[in-house]
Short mmCIF file of C-alpha atoms and ligand atoms in Angstrom, two decimals:
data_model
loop_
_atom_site.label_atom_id
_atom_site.label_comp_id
_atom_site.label_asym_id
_atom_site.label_seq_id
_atom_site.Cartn_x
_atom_site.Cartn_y
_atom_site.Cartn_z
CA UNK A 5 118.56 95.47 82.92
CA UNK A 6 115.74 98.32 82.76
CA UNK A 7 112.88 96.97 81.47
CA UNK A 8 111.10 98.84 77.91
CA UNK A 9 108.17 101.45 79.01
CA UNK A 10 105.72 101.69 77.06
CA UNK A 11 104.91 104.26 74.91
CA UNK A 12 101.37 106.34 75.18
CA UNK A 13 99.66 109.28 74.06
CA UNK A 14 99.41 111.75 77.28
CA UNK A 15 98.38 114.75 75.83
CA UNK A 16 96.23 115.74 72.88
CA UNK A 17 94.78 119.40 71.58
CA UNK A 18 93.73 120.46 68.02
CA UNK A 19 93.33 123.51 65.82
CA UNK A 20 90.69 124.31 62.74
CA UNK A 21 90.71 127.77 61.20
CA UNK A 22 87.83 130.01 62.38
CA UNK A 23 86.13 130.67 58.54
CA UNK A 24 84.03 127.80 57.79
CA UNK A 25 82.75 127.08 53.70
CA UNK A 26 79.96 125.04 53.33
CA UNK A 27 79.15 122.66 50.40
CA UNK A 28 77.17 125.41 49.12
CA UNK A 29 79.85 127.72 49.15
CA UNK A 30 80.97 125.67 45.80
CA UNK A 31 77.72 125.95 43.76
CA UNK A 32 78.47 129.42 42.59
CA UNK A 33 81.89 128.79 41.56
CA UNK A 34 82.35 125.67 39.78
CA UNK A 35 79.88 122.66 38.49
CA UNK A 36 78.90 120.89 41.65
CA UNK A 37 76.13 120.88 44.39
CA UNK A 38 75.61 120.24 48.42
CA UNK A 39 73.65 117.32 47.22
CA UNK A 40 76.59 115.26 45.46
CA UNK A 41 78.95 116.02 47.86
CA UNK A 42 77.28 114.90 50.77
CA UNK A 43 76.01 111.86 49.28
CA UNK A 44 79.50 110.93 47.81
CA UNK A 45 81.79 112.06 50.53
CA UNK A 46 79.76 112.65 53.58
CA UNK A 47 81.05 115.96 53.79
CA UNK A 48 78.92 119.09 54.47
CA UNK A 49 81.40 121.67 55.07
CA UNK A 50 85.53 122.67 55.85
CA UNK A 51 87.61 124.96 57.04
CA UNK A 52 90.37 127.24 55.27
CA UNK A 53 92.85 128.89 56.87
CA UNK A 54 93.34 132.56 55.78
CA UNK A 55 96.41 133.26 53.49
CA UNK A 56 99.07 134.76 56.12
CA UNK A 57 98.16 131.47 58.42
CA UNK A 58 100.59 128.81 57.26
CA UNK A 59 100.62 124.62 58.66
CA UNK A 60 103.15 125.62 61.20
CA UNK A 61 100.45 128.71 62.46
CA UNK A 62 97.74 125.96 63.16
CA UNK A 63 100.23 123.67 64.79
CA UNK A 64 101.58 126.03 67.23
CA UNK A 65 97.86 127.22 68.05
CA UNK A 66 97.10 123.43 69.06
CA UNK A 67 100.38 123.17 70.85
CA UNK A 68 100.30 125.94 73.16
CA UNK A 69 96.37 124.76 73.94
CA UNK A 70 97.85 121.12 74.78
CA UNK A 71 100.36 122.77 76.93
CA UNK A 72 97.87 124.71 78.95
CA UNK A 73 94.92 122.48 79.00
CA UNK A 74 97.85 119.44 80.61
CA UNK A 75 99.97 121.82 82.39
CA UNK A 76 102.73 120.36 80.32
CA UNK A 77 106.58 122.14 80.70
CA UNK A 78 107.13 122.53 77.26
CA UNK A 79 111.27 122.42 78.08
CA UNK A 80 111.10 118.87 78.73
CA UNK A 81 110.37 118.07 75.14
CA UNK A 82 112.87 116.87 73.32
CA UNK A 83 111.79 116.48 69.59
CA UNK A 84 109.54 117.42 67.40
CA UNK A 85 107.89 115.59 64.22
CA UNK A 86 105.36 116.83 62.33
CA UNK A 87 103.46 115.43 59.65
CA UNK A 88 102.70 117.33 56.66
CA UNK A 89 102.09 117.58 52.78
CA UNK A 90 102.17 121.14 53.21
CA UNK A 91 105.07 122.45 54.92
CA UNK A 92 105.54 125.96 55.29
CA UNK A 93 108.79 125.68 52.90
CA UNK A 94 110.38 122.88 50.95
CA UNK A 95 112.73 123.53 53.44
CA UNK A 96 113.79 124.48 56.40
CA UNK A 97 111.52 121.64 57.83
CA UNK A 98 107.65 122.75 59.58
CA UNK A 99 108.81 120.82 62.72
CA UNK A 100 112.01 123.50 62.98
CA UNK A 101 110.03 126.79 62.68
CA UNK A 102 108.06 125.17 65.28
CA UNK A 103 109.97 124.49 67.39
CA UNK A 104 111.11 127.84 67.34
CA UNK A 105 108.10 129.52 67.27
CA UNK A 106 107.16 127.24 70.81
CA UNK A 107 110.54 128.08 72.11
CA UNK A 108 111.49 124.15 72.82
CA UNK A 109 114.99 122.74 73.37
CA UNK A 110 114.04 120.00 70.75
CA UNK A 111 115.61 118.59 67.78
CA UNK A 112 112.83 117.30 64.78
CA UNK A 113 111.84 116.69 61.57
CA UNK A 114 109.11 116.46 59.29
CA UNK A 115 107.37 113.39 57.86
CA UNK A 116 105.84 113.02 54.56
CA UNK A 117 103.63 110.06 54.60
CA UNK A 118 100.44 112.11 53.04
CA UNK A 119 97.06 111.11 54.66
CA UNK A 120 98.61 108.54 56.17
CA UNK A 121 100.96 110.81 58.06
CA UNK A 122 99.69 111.34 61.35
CA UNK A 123 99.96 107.33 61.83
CA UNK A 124 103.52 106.82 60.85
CA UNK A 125 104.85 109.77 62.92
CA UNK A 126 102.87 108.05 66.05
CA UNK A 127 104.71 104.88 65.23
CA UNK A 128 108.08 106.75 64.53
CA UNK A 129 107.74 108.56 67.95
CA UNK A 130 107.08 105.51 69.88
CA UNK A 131 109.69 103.38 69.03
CA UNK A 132 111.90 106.67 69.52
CA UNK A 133 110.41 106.69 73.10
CA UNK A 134 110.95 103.04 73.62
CA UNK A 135 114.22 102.72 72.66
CA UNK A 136 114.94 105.50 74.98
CA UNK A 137 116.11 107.51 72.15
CA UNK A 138 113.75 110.22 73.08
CA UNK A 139 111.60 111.20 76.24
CA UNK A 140 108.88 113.40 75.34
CA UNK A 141 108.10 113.53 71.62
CA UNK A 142 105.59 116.54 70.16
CA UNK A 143 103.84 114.67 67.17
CA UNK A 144 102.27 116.88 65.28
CA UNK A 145 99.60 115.89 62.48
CA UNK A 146 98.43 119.28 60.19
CA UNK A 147 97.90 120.47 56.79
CA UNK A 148 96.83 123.54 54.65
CA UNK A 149 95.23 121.79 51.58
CA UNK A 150 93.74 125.13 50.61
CA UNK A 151 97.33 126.10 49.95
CA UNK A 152 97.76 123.51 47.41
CA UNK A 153 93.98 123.03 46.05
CA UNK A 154 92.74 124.05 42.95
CA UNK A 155 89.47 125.82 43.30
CA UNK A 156 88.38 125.32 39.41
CA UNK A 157 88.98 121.27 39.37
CA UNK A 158 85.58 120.10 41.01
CA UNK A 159 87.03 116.85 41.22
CA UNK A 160 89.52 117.92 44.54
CA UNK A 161 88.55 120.80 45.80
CA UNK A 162 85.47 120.06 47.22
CA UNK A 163 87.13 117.34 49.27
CA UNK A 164 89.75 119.30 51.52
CA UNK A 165 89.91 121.49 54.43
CA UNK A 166 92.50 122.54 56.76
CA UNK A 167 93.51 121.58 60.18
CA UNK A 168 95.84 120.63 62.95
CA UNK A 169 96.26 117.74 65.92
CA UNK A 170 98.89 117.59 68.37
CA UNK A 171 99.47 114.70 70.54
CA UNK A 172 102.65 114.40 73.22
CA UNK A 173 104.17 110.67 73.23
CA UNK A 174 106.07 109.55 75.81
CA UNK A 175 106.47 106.40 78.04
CA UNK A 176 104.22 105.62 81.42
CA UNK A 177 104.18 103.59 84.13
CA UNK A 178 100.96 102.02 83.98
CA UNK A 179 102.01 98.80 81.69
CA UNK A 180 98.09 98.23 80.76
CA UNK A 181 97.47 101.12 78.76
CA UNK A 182 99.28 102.93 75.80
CA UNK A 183 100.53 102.14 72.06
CA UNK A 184 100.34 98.22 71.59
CA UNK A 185 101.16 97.90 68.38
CA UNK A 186 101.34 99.08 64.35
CA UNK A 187 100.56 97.65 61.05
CA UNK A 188 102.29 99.64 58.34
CA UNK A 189 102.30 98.92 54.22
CA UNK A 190 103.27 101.41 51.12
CA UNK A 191 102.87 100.53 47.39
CA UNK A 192 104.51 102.99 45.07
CA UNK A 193 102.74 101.83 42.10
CA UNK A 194 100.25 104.17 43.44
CA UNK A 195 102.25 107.59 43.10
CA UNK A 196 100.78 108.83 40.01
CA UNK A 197 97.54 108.55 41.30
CA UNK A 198 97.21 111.19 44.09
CA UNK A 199 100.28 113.53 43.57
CA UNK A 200 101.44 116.94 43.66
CA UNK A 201 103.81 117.08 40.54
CA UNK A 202 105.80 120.58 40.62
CA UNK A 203 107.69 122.06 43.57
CA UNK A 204 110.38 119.14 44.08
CA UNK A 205 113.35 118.58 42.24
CA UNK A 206 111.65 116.23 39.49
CA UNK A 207 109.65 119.56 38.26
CA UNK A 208 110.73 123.02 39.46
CA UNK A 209 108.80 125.63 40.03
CA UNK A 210 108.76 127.29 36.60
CA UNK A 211 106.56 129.77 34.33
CA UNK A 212 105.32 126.07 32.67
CA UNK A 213 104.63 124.07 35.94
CA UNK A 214 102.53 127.14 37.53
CA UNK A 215 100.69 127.64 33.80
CA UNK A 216 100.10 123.74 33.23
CA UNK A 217 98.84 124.26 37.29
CA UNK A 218 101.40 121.46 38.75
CA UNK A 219 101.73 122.86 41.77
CA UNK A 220 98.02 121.44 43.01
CA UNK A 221 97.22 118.48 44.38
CA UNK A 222 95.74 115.83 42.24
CA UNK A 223 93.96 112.87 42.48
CA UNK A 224 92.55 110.25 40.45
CA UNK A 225 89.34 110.18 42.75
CA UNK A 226 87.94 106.50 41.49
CA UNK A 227 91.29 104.50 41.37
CA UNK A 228 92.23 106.02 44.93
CA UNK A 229 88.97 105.05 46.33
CA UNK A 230 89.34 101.28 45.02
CA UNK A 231 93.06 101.20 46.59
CA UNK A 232 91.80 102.80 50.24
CA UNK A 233 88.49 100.83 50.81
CA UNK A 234 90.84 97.56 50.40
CA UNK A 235 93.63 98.65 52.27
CA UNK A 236 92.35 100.58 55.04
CA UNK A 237 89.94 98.28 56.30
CA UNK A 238 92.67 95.40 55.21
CA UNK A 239 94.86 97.26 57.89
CA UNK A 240 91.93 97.01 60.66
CA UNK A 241 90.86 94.00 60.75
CA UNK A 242 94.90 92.67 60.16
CA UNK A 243 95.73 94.35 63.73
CA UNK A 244 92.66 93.48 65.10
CA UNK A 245 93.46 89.98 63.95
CA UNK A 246 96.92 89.49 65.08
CA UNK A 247 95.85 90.73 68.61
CA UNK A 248 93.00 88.04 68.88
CA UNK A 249 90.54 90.81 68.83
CA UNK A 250 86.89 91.05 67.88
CA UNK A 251 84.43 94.06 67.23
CA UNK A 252 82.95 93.80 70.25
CA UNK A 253 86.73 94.40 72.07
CA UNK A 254 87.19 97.32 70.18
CA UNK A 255 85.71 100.57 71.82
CA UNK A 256 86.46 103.36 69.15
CA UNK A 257 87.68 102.91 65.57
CA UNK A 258 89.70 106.23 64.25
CA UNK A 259 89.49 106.08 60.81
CA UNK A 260 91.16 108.79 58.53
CA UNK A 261 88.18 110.92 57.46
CA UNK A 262 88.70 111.11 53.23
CA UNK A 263 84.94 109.72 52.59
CA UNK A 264 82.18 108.18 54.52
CA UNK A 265 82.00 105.49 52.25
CA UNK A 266 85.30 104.35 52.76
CA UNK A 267 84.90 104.96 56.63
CA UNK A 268 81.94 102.97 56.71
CA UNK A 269 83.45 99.98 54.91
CA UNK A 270 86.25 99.42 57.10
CA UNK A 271 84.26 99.35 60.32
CA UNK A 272 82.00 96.59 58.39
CA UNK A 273 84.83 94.57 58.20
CA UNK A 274 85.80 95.33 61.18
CA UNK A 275 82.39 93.96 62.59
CA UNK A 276 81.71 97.28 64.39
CA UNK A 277 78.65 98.83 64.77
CA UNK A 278 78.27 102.49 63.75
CA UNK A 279 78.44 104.21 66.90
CA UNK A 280 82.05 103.20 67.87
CA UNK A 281 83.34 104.73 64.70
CA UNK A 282 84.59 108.86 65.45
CA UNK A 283 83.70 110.69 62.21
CA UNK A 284 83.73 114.17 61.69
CA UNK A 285 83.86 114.39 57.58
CA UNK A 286 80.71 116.37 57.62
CA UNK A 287 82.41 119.15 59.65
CA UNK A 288 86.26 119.31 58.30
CA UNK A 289 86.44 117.07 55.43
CA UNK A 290 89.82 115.25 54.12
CA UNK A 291 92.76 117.48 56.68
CA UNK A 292 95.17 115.33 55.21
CA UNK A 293 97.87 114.51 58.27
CA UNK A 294 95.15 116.17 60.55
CA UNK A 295 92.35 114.01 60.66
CA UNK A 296 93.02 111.12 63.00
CA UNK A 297 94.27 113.15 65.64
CA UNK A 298 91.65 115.98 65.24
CA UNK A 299 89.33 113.20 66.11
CA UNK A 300 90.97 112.19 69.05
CA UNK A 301 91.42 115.73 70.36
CA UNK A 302 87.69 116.60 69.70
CA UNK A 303 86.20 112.90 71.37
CA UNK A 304 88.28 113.59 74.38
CA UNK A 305 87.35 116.89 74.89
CA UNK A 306 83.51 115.90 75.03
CA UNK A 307 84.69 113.49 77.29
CA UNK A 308 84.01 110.33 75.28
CA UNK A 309 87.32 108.60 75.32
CA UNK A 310 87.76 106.99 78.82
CA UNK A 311 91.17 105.75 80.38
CA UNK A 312 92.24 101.84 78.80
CA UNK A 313 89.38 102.12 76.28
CA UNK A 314 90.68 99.90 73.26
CA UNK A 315 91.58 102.68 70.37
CA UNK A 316 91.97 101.39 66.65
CA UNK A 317 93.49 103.59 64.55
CA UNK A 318 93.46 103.20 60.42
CA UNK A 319 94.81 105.05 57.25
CA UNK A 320 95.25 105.58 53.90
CA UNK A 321 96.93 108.00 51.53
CA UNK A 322 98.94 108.74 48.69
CA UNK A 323 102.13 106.81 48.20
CA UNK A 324 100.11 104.39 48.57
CA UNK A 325 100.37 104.12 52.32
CA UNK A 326 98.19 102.63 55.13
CA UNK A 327 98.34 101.85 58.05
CA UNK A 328 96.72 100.92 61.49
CA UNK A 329 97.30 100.74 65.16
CA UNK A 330 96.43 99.46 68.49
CA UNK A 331 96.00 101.73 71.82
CA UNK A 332 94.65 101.57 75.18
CA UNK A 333 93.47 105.54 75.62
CA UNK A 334 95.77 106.71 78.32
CA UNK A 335 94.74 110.04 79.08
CA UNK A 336 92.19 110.31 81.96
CA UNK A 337 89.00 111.93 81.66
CA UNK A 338 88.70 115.34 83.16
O1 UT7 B 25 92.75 110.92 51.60
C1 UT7 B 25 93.60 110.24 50.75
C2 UT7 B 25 92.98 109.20 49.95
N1 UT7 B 25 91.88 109.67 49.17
C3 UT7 B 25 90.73 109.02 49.16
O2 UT7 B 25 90.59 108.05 49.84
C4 UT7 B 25 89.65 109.50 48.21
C5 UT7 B 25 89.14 108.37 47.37
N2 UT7 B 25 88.15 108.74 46.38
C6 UT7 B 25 86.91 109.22 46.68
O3 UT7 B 25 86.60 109.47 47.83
C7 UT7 B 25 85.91 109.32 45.56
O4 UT7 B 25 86.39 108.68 44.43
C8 UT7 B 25 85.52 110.78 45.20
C9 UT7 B 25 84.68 111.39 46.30
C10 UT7 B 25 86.78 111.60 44.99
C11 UT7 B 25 84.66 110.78 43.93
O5 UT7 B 25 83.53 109.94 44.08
P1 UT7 B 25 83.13 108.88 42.96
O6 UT7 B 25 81.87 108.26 43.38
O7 UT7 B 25 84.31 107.96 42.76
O8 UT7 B 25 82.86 109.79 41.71
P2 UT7 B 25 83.62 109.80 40.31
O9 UT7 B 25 85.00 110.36 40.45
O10 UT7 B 25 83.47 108.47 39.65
O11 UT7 B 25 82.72 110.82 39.53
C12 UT7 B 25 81.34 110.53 39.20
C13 UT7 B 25 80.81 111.69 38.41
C14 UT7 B 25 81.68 112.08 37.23
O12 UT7 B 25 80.84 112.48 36.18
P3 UT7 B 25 80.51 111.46 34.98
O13 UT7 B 25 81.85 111.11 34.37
O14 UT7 B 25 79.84 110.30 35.62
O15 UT7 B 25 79.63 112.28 34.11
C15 UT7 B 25 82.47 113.26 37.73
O16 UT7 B 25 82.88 114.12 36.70
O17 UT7 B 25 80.75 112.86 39.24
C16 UT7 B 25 81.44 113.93 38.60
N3 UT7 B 25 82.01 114.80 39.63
C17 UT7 B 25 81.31 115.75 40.25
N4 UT7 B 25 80.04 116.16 40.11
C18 UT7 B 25 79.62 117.15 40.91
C19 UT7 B 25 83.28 114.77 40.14
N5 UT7 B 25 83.40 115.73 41.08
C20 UT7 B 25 82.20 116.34 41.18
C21 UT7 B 25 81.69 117.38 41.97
N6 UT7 B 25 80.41 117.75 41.81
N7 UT7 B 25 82.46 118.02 42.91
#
């Protein structure tokens, strides 16, 4: 009988929109400053896309960078997934007019899974790759949360920006190195607390969903913060845990990037010291399904990740879901 390959990340590339808006950009618009922002979020400025450049835009740009920059033939992938709160329509899915737009032979689909996105299509794409069911899977983490923010609620839209990562998936021969293993957990109690209400078939888009302004995102800031500093770090140090694994094993914690606060409390648990955590809040703030690889993309490009480095990746988002997982970095330093 063939024996199971392991699945591993081979590829990765990322996208940010050009314009960038500080913190200060803010103070002449709405009832905040640079000074609580930073010091409750960590962020100091975002991106946002213009208006004609939708989540599929970004995650073609990062695509066809990936392809170049690993001289990857984009024929011989074979689906697509892309994670995403803000797909370019209800329906058809992002990962279709993607795939189009890239000119792949894949089939795909699109994952909703909020912040915590990006994670569960890595997980989805690697047990696709090791039960054979796919070869090279496109996983694609990216969201336009200007598209969905509103500007005059202080309280959200100081906290997004806009992005896209791209990582390719697909089994190798080297057995030390590659996807190890996941730690997944949802609570649904948690829906009404970080929600978009209007657009789905609970609330239609009418005259009284766009005037009572349902169709933003919205988030009880406080109770979502006491939910994600629990769970996320509770989802670190759980896979770290089960794999016998201490801070000092662990080269780089990913972290999703929602608030530094957060971020720092789950390496603490983790027992890791500040400089093996990737954070790049101040630069992008919260991307949504874009954060964790955007991370990855930008530490490997300054040539900071090295090959079987021990990767910990963690989550949290609306749903509730969280997760975390276990890598050996696979992708050799250029
Ligand atoms: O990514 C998915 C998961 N999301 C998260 O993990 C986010 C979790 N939550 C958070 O990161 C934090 O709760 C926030 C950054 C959203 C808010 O920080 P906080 O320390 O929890 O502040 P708060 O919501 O308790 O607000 C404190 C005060 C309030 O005023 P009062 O009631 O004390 O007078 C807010 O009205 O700060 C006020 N406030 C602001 N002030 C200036 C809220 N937003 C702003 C603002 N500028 N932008």
């Amino acid at each position: 009988m063939k024996s199971v390959q392991r699945a591993a990340i081979t590829a990765v590339s990322h996208y940010v929109p050009e314009d960038i808006y500080p913190n200060t950009w803010f103070e002449s618009k709405i009832e905040t400053s640079d000074e609580w922002i930073r010091s409750r979020t960590g962020i100091i400025e975002r991106r946002f896309a213009p208006q004609d450049m939708a989540t599929s835009h970004m995650i073609v740009r990062a695509s066809e960078r990936m392809f170049a920059d690993f001289s990857i033939d984009k024929s011989t992938i074979d689906c697509v997934v892309v994670a995403t709160v803000t797909p370019d329509y209800v329906f058809p899915s992002t990962a279709a007019i993607v795939q189009n737009a890239l000119g792949l032979k894949a089939w795909g689909f699109d994952l909703s899974a909020a912040c915590s996105g990006f994670v569960f299509a890595l997980e989805t794409a690697r047990r696709m790759v090791e039960s054979g069911g796919a070869r090279r899977v496109l996983v694609c983490g990216a969201d336009k949360m200007s598209s969905i923010i509103n500007f005059e609620d202080r309280a959200t839209c100081v906290l997004f920006g806009d992005g896209a990562g791209v990582v390719l998936v697909e089994s190798i021969e080297d057995d030390t190195v590659g996807i190890l293993d996941a730690f997944m957990g949802m609570d649904g109690s948690g829906c009404d607390s970080l929600r978009m209400e209007a657009g789905g078939s609970r609330h239609p888009a009418s005259h009284e969903t766009v005037e009572k302004k349902m169709h933003y995102a919205y988030q009880d800031g406080k109770t979502v913060f006491k939910s994600a500093v629990v769970q996320m770090a509770d989802a670190a140090y759980q896979i770290m845990s089960r794999n016998n694994l201490t801070g000092d094993d662990v080269r780089w914690l990913v972290p999703h990037q929602a608030n530094l606060r957060i971020i720092d409390a789950t390496a603490e648990r983790m027992g890791l010291s500040p400089e093996k955590v990737m954070i790049n809040i101040e630069k992008y703030g919260n991307t949504t399904a874009g954060t964790i690889p955007i991370c990855l993309s930008e530490w490997h490009a300054k040539g900071q990740l090295d090959y079987g480095d021990t990767v910990v990746l963690a989550c949290f988002g609306g749903g509730y879901t969280w997760g975390s997982m276990l890598l050996k970095w696979a992708i050799k330093r250029t």
